[in-house]
Every structure is written in C-alpha cells, then in structure tokens.
Amino acid sequence: MTRIIVLTGAGISAESGVPTFRGAGGLWEGHRVEDVATPEAFAADPETVQRFYDARRRAVASVAPNPAHHALAALERAIGDDLLVVTQNIDDLHERAGSSRVLHMHGELGRARCAACGERPPVQDDLLPGPPCPACGERMLRPDVVWFGELPYGLDEIDAALAACDVFVAIGTSGAVYPAAGFVLTASALGASTLELNLAESEITPFFAESRLGPASVLVPEWVRELLAAPSRTT
Ligand code: BJW
C-alpha cells in the first residue's frame, strides 16, 4: 500500500474562513510573523497575546471544515494507517472533518500548556483572566502553540514517517517556516514522489516534482479521487 504524508498549512483552512498568516489579508499583514509569534512577545505582553489566541479560538469554533478537509478524512477512511496528516495549523478542522491520524506540529488552539509543570490540558474557553492548571494549580497556562525558536512537536515521528513514505504532498503552505519547509527535500531525497497543491507558487515550489495551482477545496478532492481510482495508488 502507498504510504502518504500530507503536510497542511493555513491555505487548507482559508476557504473555511480562517485567515492565513502571510500576504494580503493575512493574520499578520503589516507585521513580520517572526517578530510577533515569539516567546519574547508573550513575555513582554502576555495579556495581548492571550487575548489574540482567545479570539482565534472563538473564531475557529464558529467555522466548519471545507471539502479539502473532508477529502483527506475520506482518504484516511480508505487507506487507514497509510496516511499521516502533519499539520502546521492550530485549528481542529481536520479532526472535525473526521481525520484521526493528525499530528499538530505547531500545537493546538484546543490545548493550553502549563509553564510551571508542562501539562497540556484541553481548553475550550478563554485563557484570560487565567484559569489554574488542572494538574498543578498554578495560574501559568499559555496557549499550546509553537512560536519561533521553540521546538515543534512530533519531529521524531515526522522524520520516521518521511523516511518511510512513498508520497509526500504539501497543501496550502507558503514554505516560509522551517523545519516544515524542508520536509519536501527530505522526502524526495529518500525516494518519495512529491506534489504541491497551492493557490499560488510558494517558496518551495521548485523542490516538488509536481505542483498544481488552485484552491484546496477543488484540488484536494480531485487528487484524492485520482489516487483512489489509480490501480497502483500513487500520485
Ligand atoms: C491556499 C489557499 C487556498 C491560501 N487553497 N492554498 C532552518 C531549519 C530549522 C529552523 C529554522 C531554519 N531557518 C530558520 C529557522 C527558525 C524558524 C524559521 O523557520 N524561521 C523562518 C522565518 C526562516 N523556525 C522555528 O523557529 C521553528 N522551530 C525550530 O526550528 O526549532 C528548532 C529548535 C531546536 C532546538 C531547540 C529549540 C528549537 C518553530 C516555528 C514555529 C512557527 N509558528 C507559527 C505560529 C504558530 C501559532 C499561531 O498559529 O499563531 O506557525 S508561525 C506561522 O507560520 C504558523 C504557521 O503554522 C507557519 C506556516 O505558515 P503557513 O501555514 O505556510 O501559512 P502562510 O500564511 O505562510 O501561507 C499560506 C499558504 O496558503 C500560501 O502559500 C497561499 O498561497 C496558500 N493558500 N489560500 C490553497 N484556498
């Protein structure tokens, strides 16, 4: 069976109404993302940062998965453990579409992280004014997101999956942030075929064997249909 890794970025959730980061209309238009998504920015003004993520948590709760998320969930139903979705997104739209094999390498809005004991409890409500950590009782919960300079989650598991995959597909990511931007090079060096699905060319387009331009809500269902129809199940 073909083993597939799908890396998703903000572009897959854009048509659900979740803003992307970079470019026109992006979440951080007018700011360098590298200047605001940092532990230093949180230390300097924790209230503003908590308010920002509380607002995003509420906004994500009011949107729904789109056909791209649903197509990946259908692919998992068809091939099971042979699909791993590695997402840079902190929303839960993959899970709400029905995917269960999802690795959130940049964390999740639906969790907090305790700066005192390291517990990562689920959260649904605002983190302001500051509920206590359910494990240690300290009021030091921060959003469970990975900022610049912090170690992304699951890198060992991702490395092992990249080494074993036959197909690597990146959907709706600008390729501006490492280590995720480098996964295509690792996968292709280890023999996987590579495909990019994006509305526009990205910083890493030249590294893919094939690149298709268009909205994820169209390209992803098309690709999944093609894959499941192909006798050998490759891209
Ligand atoms: C559509 C569409 C539609 C729109 N259909 N498509 C080399 C190697 C390793 C690290 C580094 C390196 N060089 C530099 C670094 C450090 C740094 C980094 O990458 N810096 C860059 C500025 C160069 N990386 C890090 O610091 C990372 N940590 C790390 O490397 O740790 C090492 C370490 C070792 C030992 C000890 C400690 C540490 C951490 C990176 C964390 C990134 N965090 C953020 C914020 C998360 C929280 C939040 O959401 O607020 O993650 S930044 C932000 O960018 C967010 C995203 O996940 C990430 C990627 O953005 P994404 O998803 O690509 O979105 P956009 O907006 O950029 O692009 C959208 C795309 O969609 C576009 O291409 C559109 O065309 C497309 N699109 N509509 C299809 N409808």
Tab-separated table of C-alpha atoms and ligand atoms in Angstrom:
chain	number	residue	atom	x	y	z
A	1	MET	CA	0.000	0.000	0.000
A	2	THR	CA	1.183	3.537	-0.766
A	3	ARG	CA	2.286	5.371	2.357
A	4	ILE	CA	1.369	9.020	2.194
A	5	ILE	CA	2.332	12.057	4.253
A	6	VAL	CA	0.222	15.157	3.764
A	7	LEU	CA	1.625	18.406	5.167
A	8	THR	CA	-1.038	21.066	5.538
A	9	GLY	CA	-0.737	24.808	6.123
A	10	ALA	CA	-3.046	27.749	6.631
A	11	GLY	CA	-4.209	27.635	2.985
A	12	ILE	CA	-6.261	24.484	3.575
A	13	SER	CA	-8.392	26.295	6.158
A	14	ALA	CA	-8.617	29.591	4.246
A	15	GLU	CA	-11.834	28.648	2.470
A	16	SER	CA	-13.378	27.784	5.840
A	17	GLY	CA	-12.833	31.420	6.806
A	18	VAL	CA	-9.646	31.026	8.874
A	19	PRO	CA	-7.158	33.728	7.784
A	20	THR	CA	-3.707	32.745	6.540
A	21	PHE	CA	-0.618	34.363	8.054
A	22	ARG	CA	1.263	35.991	5.226
A	23	GLY	CA	0.258	38.081	2.245
A	24	ALA	CA	-2.729	40.301	1.594
A	25	GLY	CA	-5.444	39.888	4.223
A	26	GLY	CA	-3.169	37.617	6.264
A	27	LEU	CA	-3.427	37.496	10.046
A	28	TRP	CA	-0.181	39.367	10.464
A	29	GLU	CA	-0.359	41.698	7.479
A	30	GLY	CA	1.971	44.617	8.151
A	31	HIS	CA	3.983	42.691	10.773
A	32	ARG	CA	6.818	40.240	10.390
A	33	VAL	CA	5.385	36.970	11.734
A	34	GLU	CA	8.831	36.223	13.151
A	35	ASP	CA	8.539	39.366	15.334
A	36	VAL	CA	5.156	38.594	16.893
A	37	ALA	CA	4.967	34.806	17.163
A	38	THR	CA	7.721	34.511	19.735
A	39	PRO	CA	8.085	33.656	23.426
A	40	GLU	CA	9.635	37.120	23.833
A	41	ALA	CA	6.471	38.821	22.522
A	42	PHE	CA	4.430	36.768	25.026
A	43	ALA	CA	6.768	37.641	27.909
A	44	ALA	CA	6.574	41.346	27.034
A	45	ASP	CA	2.761	41.487	26.836
A	46	PRO	CA	1.055	38.240	27.896
A	47	GLU	CA	-2.441	39.759	28.064
A	48	THR	CA	-2.423	40.947	24.465
A	49	VAL	CA	-1.114	37.594	23.247
A	50	GLN	CA	-3.681	35.632	25.334
A	51	ARG	CA	-6.455	37.883	24.020
A	52	PHE	CA	-5.265	37.279	20.439
A	53	TYR	CA	-5.373	33.463	20.810
A	54	ASP	CA	-8.650	33.565	22.794
A	55	ALA	CA	-10.222	35.460	19.865
A	56	ARG	CA	-8.816	32.954	17.366
A	57	ARG	CA	-10.117	30.013	19.461
A	58	ARG	CA	-13.594	31.553	19.448
A	59	ALA	CA	-13.410	32.309	15.711
A	60	VAL	CA	-12.374	28.751	14.822
A	61	ALA	CA	-15.260	27.338	16.871
A	62	SER	CA	-17.670	29.142	14.543
A	63	VAL	CA	-16.296	27.846	11.220
A	64	ALA	CA	-16.582	24.436	9.570
A	65	PRO	CA	-14.277	22.083	7.650
A	66	ASN	CA	-14.334	22.538	3.856
A	67	PRO	CA	-14.184	19.947	1.040
A	68	ALA	CA	-10.370	19.735	1.306
A	69	HIS	CA	-10.516	18.625	4.962
A	70	HIS	CA	-13.349	16.218	4.126
A	71	ALA	CA	-11.398	14.710	1.215
A	72	LEU	CA	-8.418	13.951	3.476
A	73	ALA	CA	-10.747	12.338	6.018
A	74	ALA	CA	-12.204	10.200	3.211
A	75	LEU	CA	-8.677	9.226	2.178
A	76	GLU	CA	-7.938	8.101	5.744
A	77	ARG	CA	-11.137	6.031	5.772
A	78	ALA	CA	-9.917	4.354	2.567
A	79	ILE	CA	-6.247	3.714	3.419
A	80	GLY	CA	-6.155	3.961	7.227
A	81	ASP	CA	-2.714	3.938	8.809
A	82	ASP	CA	-1.031	4.515	5.452
A	83	LEU	CA	-1.958	8.196	5.701
A	84	LEU	CA	-0.471	10.651	8.169
A	85	VAL	CA	-1.572	14.286	8.127
A	86	VAL	CA	1.080	16.567	9.571
A	87	THR	CA	-0.495	19.964	10.054
A	88	GLN	CA	1.080	23.286	10.896
A	89	ASN	CA	-2.401	24.561	11.705
A	90	ILE	CA	-3.594	25.067	15.239
A	91	ASP	CA	-7.272	24.741	14.305
A	92	ASP	CA	-9.115	21.410	14.646
A	93	LEU	CA	-10.772	21.325	11.224
A	94	HIS	CA	-9.051	18.071	10.176
A	95	GLU	CA	-10.420	16.300	13.258
A	96	ARG	CA	-13.871	17.835	12.824
A	97	ALA	CA	-13.915	16.501	9.239
A	98	GLY	CA	-13.192	13.006	10.593
A	99	SER	CA	-9.402	12.606	10.355
A	100	SER	CA	-7.810	10.892	13.335
A	101	ARG	CA	-4.191	10.478	12.242
A	102	VAL	CA	-3.269	14.157	12.597
A	103	LEU	CA	-0.044	15.494	14.071
A	104	HIS	CA	-0.217	19.172	15.083
A	105	MET	CA	3.434	20.145	14.826
A	106	HIS	CA	2.780	23.812	15.791
A	107	GLY	CA	0.362	22.978	18.610
A	108	GLU	CA	-3.386	23.367	19.015
A	109	LEU	CA	-5.787	26.138	19.994
A	110	GLY	CA	-7.742	23.456	21.836
A	111	ARG	CA	-4.987	22.954	24.389
A	112	ALA	CA	-3.083	25.064	26.870
A	113	ARG	CA	0.419	24.437	28.132
A	114	CYS	CA	1.366	24.986	31.762
A	115	ALA	CA	4.591	26.955	32.050
A	116	ALA	CA	5.011	25.577	35.589
A	117	CYS	CA	4.555	21.808	35.155
A	118	GLY	CA	4.380	21.225	31.377
A	119	GLU	CA	0.870	19.709	31.425
A	120	ARG	CA	-1.100	20.264	28.175
A	121	PRO	CA	-4.753	20.282	29.262
A	122	PRO	CA	-7.593	20.653	26.733
A	123	VAL	CA	-9.254	24.082	26.752
A	124	GLN	CA	-12.486	25.303	25.217
A	125	ASP	CA	-12.845	28.671	26.898
A	126	ASP	CA	-10.693	31.766	27.094
A	127	LEU	CA	-7.331	31.583	28.850
A	128	LEU	CA	-7.874	35.143	30.136
A	129	PRO	CA	-8.199	36.007	33.006
A	130	GLY	CA	-6.202	32.848	33.762
A	131	PRO	CA	-7.728	29.581	34.963
A	132	PRO	CA	-5.492	27.373	37.164
A	133	CYS	CA	-3.661	24.405	35.660
A	134	PRO	CA	-5.760	21.285	36.399
A	135	ALA	CA	-2.568	19.343	37.218
A	136	CYS	CA	-0.573	21.687	39.481
A	137	GLY	CA	-2.975	24.521	40.302
A	138	GLU	CA	-0.601	27.291	39.149
A	139	ARG	CA	-2.082	30.078	37.031
A	140	MET	CA	0.581	29.829	34.343
A	141	LEU	CA	-1.315	28.440	31.372
A	142	ARG	CA	-0.216	29.730	27.971
A	143	PRO	CA	-1.557	28.828	24.521
A	144	ASP	CA	-0.205	25.437	23.427
A	145	VAL	CA	1.275	26.841	20.240
A	146	VAL	CA	4.820	26.664	18.909
A	147	TRP	CA	6.389	30.063	18.468
A	148	PHE	CA	9.631	30.881	16.646
A	149	GLY	CA	12.641	29.487	18.458
A	150	GLU	CA	10.546	26.759	20.132
A	151	LEU	CA	10.766	23.100	19.239
A	152	PRO	CA	7.884	21.868	17.056
A	153	TYR	CA	6.005	18.784	18.262
A	154	GLY	CA	6.487	15.282	16.895
A	155	LEU	CA	9.694	15.790	14.924
A	156	ASP	CA	10.974	12.260	15.594
A	157	GLU	CA	7.688	10.735	14.447
A	158	ILE	CA	7.666	13.003	11.385
A	159	ASP	CA	11.256	12.072	10.480
A	160	ALA	CA	10.412	8.369	10.714
A	161	ALA	CA	7.286	8.843	8.582
A	162	LEU	CA	9.213	10.858	5.978
A	163	ALA	CA	11.789	8.092	5.746
A	164	ALA	CA	9.069	5.500	5.141
A	165	CYS	CA	6.693	7.388	2.843
A	166	ASP	CA	6.150	6.838	-0.867
A	167	VAL	CA	4.267	10.065	-1.489
A	168	PHE	CA	4.669	13.494	0.105
A	169	VAL	CA	2.024	16.141	-0.544
A	170	ALA	CA	2.045	19.734	0.738
A	171	ILE	CA	-1.233	21.643	0.742
A	172	GLY	CA	-1.634	25.396	1.274
A	173	THR	CA	1.667	26.255	2.888
A	174	SER	CA	3.994	29.095	1.895
A	175	GLY	CA	7.142	27.158	2.742
A	176	ALA	CA	8.382	30.144	4.745
A	177	VAL	CA	8.793	28.304	8.055
A	178	TYR	CA	11.284	25.579	8.922
A	179	PRO	CA	11.585	22.737	9.655
A	180	ALA	CA	8.256	22.071	7.821
A	181	ALA	CA	9.521	23.816	4.667
A	182	GLY	CA	12.372	21.312	4.452
A	183	PHE	CA	10.242	18.150	4.590
A	184	VAL	CA	9.870	18.038	0.795
A	185	LEU	CA	13.643	17.872	0.367
A	186	THR	CA	13.958	15.094	2.938
A	187	ALA	CA	11.118	13.092	1.393
A	188	SER	CA	12.377	13.407	-2.170
A	189	ALA	CA	15.974	12.634	-1.171
A	190	LEU	CA	14.649	9.425	0.390
A	191	GLY	CA	12.780	8.467	-2.776
A	192	ALA	CA	9.209	9.692	-2.280
A	193	SER	CA	7.260	11.323	-5.079
A	194	THR	CA	6.300	14.894	-4.226
A	195	LEU	CA	3.263	17.008	-5.055
A	196	GLU	CA	2.325	20.547	-4.070
A	197	LEU	CA	-1.268	21.836	-4.059
A	198	ASN	CA	-1.461	25.604	-3.570
A	199	LEU	CA	-3.388	28.619	-4.744
A	200	ALA	CA	-0.121	30.235	-5.862
A	201	GLU	CA	3.531	29.327	-6.246
A	202	SER	CA	5.277	29.062	-2.887
A	203	GLU	CA	8.863	29.495	-1.718
A	204	ILE	CA	9.347	25.737	-2.084
A	205	THR	CA	7.553	25.084	-5.385
A	206	PRO	CA	10.850	24.339	-7.206
A	207	PHE	CA	11.510	21.399	-4.857
A	208	PHE	CA	8.363	19.460	-5.840
A	209	ALA	CA	8.231	17.045	-8.752
A	210	GLU	CA	4.721	18.317	-9.483
A	211	SER	CA	2.869	21.447	-8.491
A	212	ARG	CA	-0.834	22.147	-9.105
A	213	LEU	CA	-2.261	25.633	-8.695
A	214	GLY	CA	-5.805	26.288	-7.485
A	215	PRO	CA	-7.999	26.363	-4.394
A	216	ALA	CA	-7.564	23.494	-1.946
A	217	SER	CA	-11.331	22.884	-1.892
A	218	VAL	CA	-11.078	21.839	-5.556
A	219	LEU	CA	-7.557	20.410	-5.873
A	220	VAL	CA	-7.598	18.164	-2.810
A	221	PRO	CA	-10.852	16.290	-3.609
A	222	GLU	CA	-9.626	15.928	-7.223
A	223	TRP	CA	-6.293	14.468	-6.094
A	224	VAL	CA	-7.938	12.079	-3.616
A	225	ARG	CA	-10.364	10.868	-6.307
A	226	GLU	CA	-7.430	10.295	-8.706
A	227	LEU	CA	-5.428	8.470	-6.071
A	228	LEU	CA	-8.227	6.139	-5.072
A	229	ALA	CA	-9.096	5.411	-8.712
A	230	ALA	CA	-5.497	4.555	-9.691
A	231	PRO	CA	-4.780	0.801	-9.622
A	232	SER	CA	-1.325	1.298	-8.067
A	233	ARG	CA	-2.485	4.137	-5.756
A	234	THR	CA	0.304	6.623	-6.380
A	235	THR	CA	0.097	10.321	-7.305
B	1	BJW	C1	-4.138	28.426	-0.403
B	1	BJW	C2	-5.420	28.906	-0.324
B	1	BJW	C3	-6.419	28.060	-0.816
B	1	BJW	C4	-4.191	30.421	0.504
B	1	BJW	N1	-6.090	26.871	-1.326
B	1	BJW	N2	-3.824	27.246	-0.920
B	1	BJW	C5	16.118	26.065	9.216
B	1	BJW	C6	15.842	24.859	9.838
B	1	BJW	C7	15.111	24.832	11.053
B	1	BJW	C8	14.666	26.018	11.622
B	1	BJW	C9	14.962	27.209	11.006
B	1	BJW	C10	15.669	27.229	9.813
B	1	BJW	N3	15.802	28.517	9.445
B	1	BJW	C11	15.194	29.298	10.368
B	1	BJW	C12	14.659	28.522	11.334
B	1	BJW	C13	13.915	29.011	12.534
B	1	BJW	C14	12.440	29.264	12.372
B	1	BJW	C15	12.067	29.667	10.957
B	1	BJW	O1	11.543	28.879	10.169
B	1	BJW	N4	12.260	30.920	10.589
B	1	BJW	C16	11.881	31.407	9.259
B	1	BJW	C17	11.402	32.834	9.382
B	1	BJW	C18	13.028	31.210	8.300
B	1	BJW	N5	11.714	28.086	12.803
B	1	BJW	C19	11.403	27.895	14.085
B	1	BJW	O2	11.764	28.683	14.963
B	1	BJW	C20	10.650	26.642	14.449
B	1	BJW	N6	11.364	25.970	15.499
B	1	BJW	C21	12.522	25.393	15.313
B	1	BJW	O3	13.065	25.338	14.218
B	1	BJW	O4	13.047	24.842	16.442
B	1	BJW	C22	14.371	24.327	16.416
B	1	BJW	C23	14.814	24.165	17.858
B	1	BJW	C24	15.800	23.240	18.118
B	1	BJW	C25	16.234	23.050	19.452
B	1	BJW	C26	15.649	23.796	20.475
B	1	BJW	C27	14.665	24.720	20.202
B	1	BJW	C28	14.254	24.907	18.883
B	1	BJW	C29	9.266	26.968	15.012
B	1	BJW	C30	8.362	27.580	14.009
B	1	BJW	C31	7.030	27.946	14.663
B	1	BJW	C32	6.059	28.594	13.687
B	1	BJW	N7	4.927	29.067	14.399
B	1	BJW	C33	3.823	29.702	13.670
B	1	BJW	C34	2.833	30.291	14.709
B	1	BJW	C35	2.024	29.178	15.369
B	1	BJW	C36	0.980	29.708	16.271
B	1	BJW	C37	-0.093	30.509	15.565
B	1	BJW	O5	-0.800	29.969	14.700
B	1	BJW	O6	-0.230	31.693	15.902
B	1	BJW	O7	3.175	28.729	12.856
B	1	BJW	S1	4.354	30.962	12.506
B	1	BJW	C38	3.133	30.606	11.316
B	1	BJW	O8	3.764	30.163	10.086
B	1	BJW	C39	2.352	29.383	11.867
B	1	BJW	C40	2.212	28.526	10.635
B	1	BJW	O9	1.970	27.186	11.002
B	1	BJW	C41	3.504	28.748	9.912
B	1	BJW	C42	3.467	28.417	8.443
B	1	BJW	O10	2.544	29.233	7.767
B	1	BJW	P1	1.665	28.610	6.584
B	1	BJW	O11	0.742	27.614	7.132
B	1	BJW	O12	2.541	28.195	5.479
B	1	BJW	O13	0.747	29.894	6.194
B	1	BJW	P2	1.100	31.119	5.218
B	1	BJW	O14	0.147	32.200	5.549
B	1	BJW	O15	2.533	31.472	5.277
B	1	BJW	O16	0.827	30.562	3.768
B	1	BJW	C43	-0.470	30.220	3.318
B	1	BJW	C44	-0.345	29.479	2.001
B	1	BJW	O17	-1.639	29.026	1.630
B	1	BJW	C45	0.165	30.356	0.848
B	1	BJW	O18	1.161	29.622	0.123
B	1	BJW	C46	-1.075	30.566	-0.032
B	1	BJW	O19	-0.767	30.647	-1.433
B	1	BJW	C47	-1.856	29.306	0.270
B	1	BJW	N8	-3.298	29.447	0.109
B	1	BJW	N9	-5.383	30.186	0.234
B	1	BJW	C48	-4.755	26.520	-1.373
B	1	BJW	N10	-7.710	28.454	-0.797
